[in-house]
Every structure is written in structure tokens, then in C-alpha cells.
């Protein structure tokens, strides 16, 4: 598996995706997502072939790596997955990020919360849209149910694949409606930029 070896201690290319876009503390990804590669196959099986256990497996693996990470140890209060719209959730039967995020919460001794951030519209896949196009469409797609729940919290926001960072950016903006929130970002995989 193509591990990124990125940590939450040192600057990495995932951090740079969000520079100048959203105020986050740190970002990282576990694996490189390459078209037609093994990670794409694994995540495709997780999302579309009812193999939810893959999220447990990847979460266990990455969670153990995070235990060695001094920056995150004993600092994260809440682990929040990027939500699916309820119609997509009902159709698939599960959020593909849930098991992965639950495992990370377990290893980080943090609370897993999947009902604070809500997706308000059932949109089609965003991966092939430009960052600006995604941002314009997504800016009102994610809503924070109870801003007081995230006040003074250190949050790890989790998704499956970071392509342009648009989804994470909009979710992080919603979460930052709380007071004094600190946001970290993690994903199963990241699409590497050419030249990295």
C-alpha cells in the first residue's frame, strides 16, 4: 500500500492544499490515491461493494500510527466524519468514513460524533469538478446542528479521499461557527499533486 508517511508534526503537501483557504491547525492523509491503483480499488470496495470492514482495517492501521504522533496525543476532543446526505446514507446503508473515523477516535481517546455536521442536499459526485465549482455548489451544503457543542473543542474532521480539498474546506467552515474551535483534518487517502 502506498503510505504517505505524512505526520501531524511536520508540514506536508496536505497542509499546503488548505493554505489561504481555511484556518486549520494541521492536515494529513494516510495513503496516496492514484487512479486505477490499489487504494482506489480498496476505497471503491468500501464505498460501493458493501465492504464496510475495510474502514475498520484502515482505521486500525492509521490509528496505531497516530498513537506515535506527539502532536495529536491527548489533544483531540471530537472526531467528526464528513457526512452523507440521508438519502445516500439510506441507499448505501452506511457512511464509508464512519468505521475509519470511529477507530481514529478510539486510538486518540476522543469522542466520535456523527450527528453534529449534516449534509443538506443530495449532490452528485464532486471529484471531477474544479475547486471553484465545487466551492460554489457546496458552500451551503453542510450545516452545523449545534455550534455550542464544538465550542472550545479540538476537532479531527475525517473524510475518505482529499482531491481538491473543497469538501473538507466547506465542512471546516461550518465547524468553525463554534467559538474557539481548533480543526485538524485527516483522510484515508490524498490524490498526489503532480511533481510532489
Coordinates of C-alpha atoms in Angstrom, one line a residue:
X1 CA 0.0 0.0 0.0
X2 CA 1.4 3.5 -0.9
X3 CA 1.7 5.1 2.5
X4 CA 2.2 8.8 2.6
X5 CA 4.3 8.8 5.8
X6 CA 3.0 12.3 6.4
X7 CA 2.6 13.2 10.1
X8 CA 0.8 15.8 12.1
X9 CA 4.2 17.0 13.4
X10 CA 5.7 18.3 10.2
X11 CA 4.5 20.3 7.2
X12 CA 3.3 18.1 4.4
X13 CA 1.6 18.5 1.0
X14 CA -1.9 18.0 2.5
X15 CA -1.4 21.1 4.7
X16 CA -0.5 23.1 1.6
X17 CA -3.8 22.2 -0.1
X18 CA -5.6 24.3 2.5
X19 CA -3.2 27.3 2.8
X20 CA -5.0 30.6 2.4
X21 CA -8.4 28.8 2.3
X22 CA -9.4 27.8 5.8
X23 CA -7.9 28.2 9.2
X24 CA -6.9 24.7 10.3
X25 CA -4.2 23.6 12.7
X26 CA -2.9 20.6 10.6
X27 CA -3.9 18.2 7.9
X28 CA -2.7 14.7 6.9
X29 CA -3.6 11.7 4.9
X30 CA -2.8 8.0 5.3
X31 CA -2.4 6.8 1.7
X32 CA -1.8 8.0 -1.8
X33 CA -4.8 7.7 -4.1
X34 CA -3.7 7.0 -7.6
X35 CA -6.2 6.4 -10.4
X36 CA -6.5 2.7 -11.2
X37 CA -4.2 1.9 -8.2
X38 CA -4.7 -0.4 -5.3
X39 CA -6.0 2.4 -3.0
X40 CA -8.7 3.3 -5.5
X41 CA -9.8 -0.3 -5.6
X42 CA -9.8 -0.6 -1.8
X43 CA -11.9 2.6 -1.4
X44 CA -14.2 1.6 -4.3
X45 CA -14.9 -1.7 -2.5
X46 CA -15.5 0.1 0.8
X47 CA -18.0 2.6 -0.8
X48 CA -19.8 0.5 -3.5
X49 CA -19.3 -3.2 -2.7
X50 CA -20.7 -3.2 0.9
X51 CA -17.2 -3.9 2.4
X52 CA -17.6 -1.6 5.4
X53 CA -15.0 -3.7 7.3
X54 CA -12.3 -2.0 5.2
X55 CA -12.9 1.2 7.2
X56 CA -12.1 -0.7 10.4
X57 CA -8.9 -2.2 8.9
X58 CA -7.6 1.2 7.6
X59 CA -8.7 2.9 10.8
X60 CA -6.8 0.4 13.0
X61 CA -3.7 0.8 10.9
X62 CA -3.7 4.6 10.8
X63 CA -4.9 4.8 14.4
X64 CA -1.8 2.9 15.6
X65 CA 0.4 5.3 13.6
X66 CA -1.4 8.3 15.2
X67 CA -0.5 6.9 18.6
X68 CA 3.1 7.6 17.8
X69 CA 2.2 11.1 16.9
X70 CA 3.1 13.6 19.6
X71 CA 1.0 16.4 18.1
X72 CA -2.3 14.6 18.3
X73 CA -1.8 12.6 21.5
X74 CA -4.3 13.6 24.2
X75 CA -5.4 16.7 22.3
X76 CA -8.4 15.8 20.1
X77 CA -11.8 16.1 21.8
X78 CA -14.1 15.2 18.9
X79 CA -13.7 13.1 15.8
X80 CA -16.3 14.0 13.1
X81 CA -16.8 12.3 9.8
X82 CA -17.8 14.2 6.7
X83 CA -21.5 13.3 6.5
X84 CA -23.5 11.8 3.7
X85 CA -26.9 13.1 2.8
X86 CA -29.6 11.0 4.5
X87 CA -30.8 9.6 1.1
X88 CA -27.4 8.4 0.1
X89 CA -26.9 7.0 3.6
X90 CA -30.2 5.1 3.4
X91 CA -29.2 3.8 -0.1
X92 CA -25.7 2.7 0.8
X93 CA -26.6 1.6 4.4
X94 CA -23.5 3.3 6.0
X95 CA -21.2 6.2 5.7
X96 CA -17.9 4.9 4.3
X97 CA -15.9 7.1 6.6
X98 CA -17.7 6.1 9.8
X99 CA -15.7 3.0 10.8
X100 CA -12.4 4.6 9.9
X101 CA -13.3 7.7 12.0
X102 CA -14.5 5.6 14.9
X103 CA -11.2 3.8 15.0
X104 CA -9.3 7.0 15.0
X105 CA -11.4 8.3 17.9
X106 CA -10.7 5.1 19.8
X107 CA -6.9 5.4 19.4
X108 CA -7.0 9.1 20.2
X109 CA -9.3 8.7 23.2
X110 CA -11.7 11.2 21.6
X111 CA -15.4 11.3 21.3
X112 CA -16.8 10.1 17.9
X113 CA -19.7 12.4 16.9
X114 CA -21.7 11.8 13.6
X115 CA -24.8 13.9 14.2
X116 CA -23.3 17.5 14.5
X117 CA -22.5 18.1 10.9
X118 CA -25.3 17.5 8.4
X119 CA -25.3 17.4 4.6
X120 CA -28.3 19.4 3.5
X121 CA -28.5 18.4 -0.2
X122 CA -28.0 15.1 -2.1
X123 CA -25.5 16.2 -4.7
X124 CA -23.7 14.1 -7.3
X125 CA -20.1 13.2 -7.0
X126 CA -17.8 16.3 -6.7
X127 CA -14.5 14.7 -7.7
X128 CA -14.4 15.9 -11.3
X129 CA -15.4 19.5 -10.6
X130 CA -13.0 22.3 -10.3
X131 CA -12.3 23.6 -6.8
X132 CA -14.2 26.8 -7.5
X133 CA -17.1 25.0 -9.0
X134 CA -17.3 22.7 -6.0
X135 CA -17.0 25.5 -3.6
X136 CA -19.8 27.5 -5.2
X137 CA -22.0 24.4 -5.1
X138 CA -21.0 23.2 -1.6
X139 CA -20.9 26.4 0.3
X140 CA -24.3 25.9 1.9
X141 CA -24.3 22.1 1.7
X142 CA -23.0 21.4 5.2
X143 CA -24.7 22.7 8.4
X144 CA -23.6 22.6 12.0
X145 CA -26.5 21.5 14.1
X146 CA -25.4 22.7 17.5
X147 CA -22.5 25.2 17.4
X148 CA -22.2 25.2 21.2
X149 CA -21.2 21.5 21.1
X150 CA -17.9 22.4 19.3
X151 CA -17.1 25.5 21.4
X152 CA -13.5 25.3 22.8
X153 CA -13.0 21.8 21.2
X154 CA -10.2 20.4 19.2
X155 CA -11.8 18.6 16.3
X156 CA -10.5 16.0 13.9
X157 CA -12.5 16.2 10.7
X158 CA -12.3 12.9 8.7
X159 CA -13.0 12.0 5.0
X160 CA -12.1 9.2 2.6
X161 CA -10.2 11.0 -0.2
X162 CA -8.9 14.5 -0.5
X163 CA -8.8 15.6 -4.1
X164 CA -9.1 19.4 -4.2
X165 CA -9.9 19.8 -0.6
X166 CA -13.2 21.5 -1.4
X167 CA -15.4 19.3 0.7
X168 CA -13.2 19.5 3.8
X169 CA -12.9 23.3 3.4
X170 CA -16.7 23.7 3.5
X171 CA -17.1 21.3 6.4
X172 CA -14.3 23.1 8.3
X173 CA -16.0 26.4 7.7
X174 CA -19.3 25.0 9.1
X175 CA -17.4 23.7 12.2
X176 CA -15.6 27.0 12.7
X177 CA -19.0 28.6 13.5
X178 CA -18.4 27.4 17.1
X179 CA -16.3 29.6 19.4
X180 CA -12.6 28.9 19.8
X181 CA -12.6 25.6 17.8
X182 CA -9.4 24.1 16.5
X183 CA -9.7 21.9 13.5
X184 CA -7.4 19.2 12.3
X185 CA -8.0 17.2 9.0
X186 CA -7.3 13.6 8.2
X187 CA -8.3 11.4 5.3
X188 CA -7.8 7.8 4.2
X189 CA -6.1 9.0 1.1
X190 CA -5.0 12.0 -0.9
X191 CA -4.6 12.5 -4.6
X192 CA -1.0 13.5 -5.0
X193 CA -0.2 16.7 -6.9
X194 CA 1.9 16.3 -10.0
X195 CA 5.5 17.0 -9.0
X196 CA 5.1 16.0 -5.3

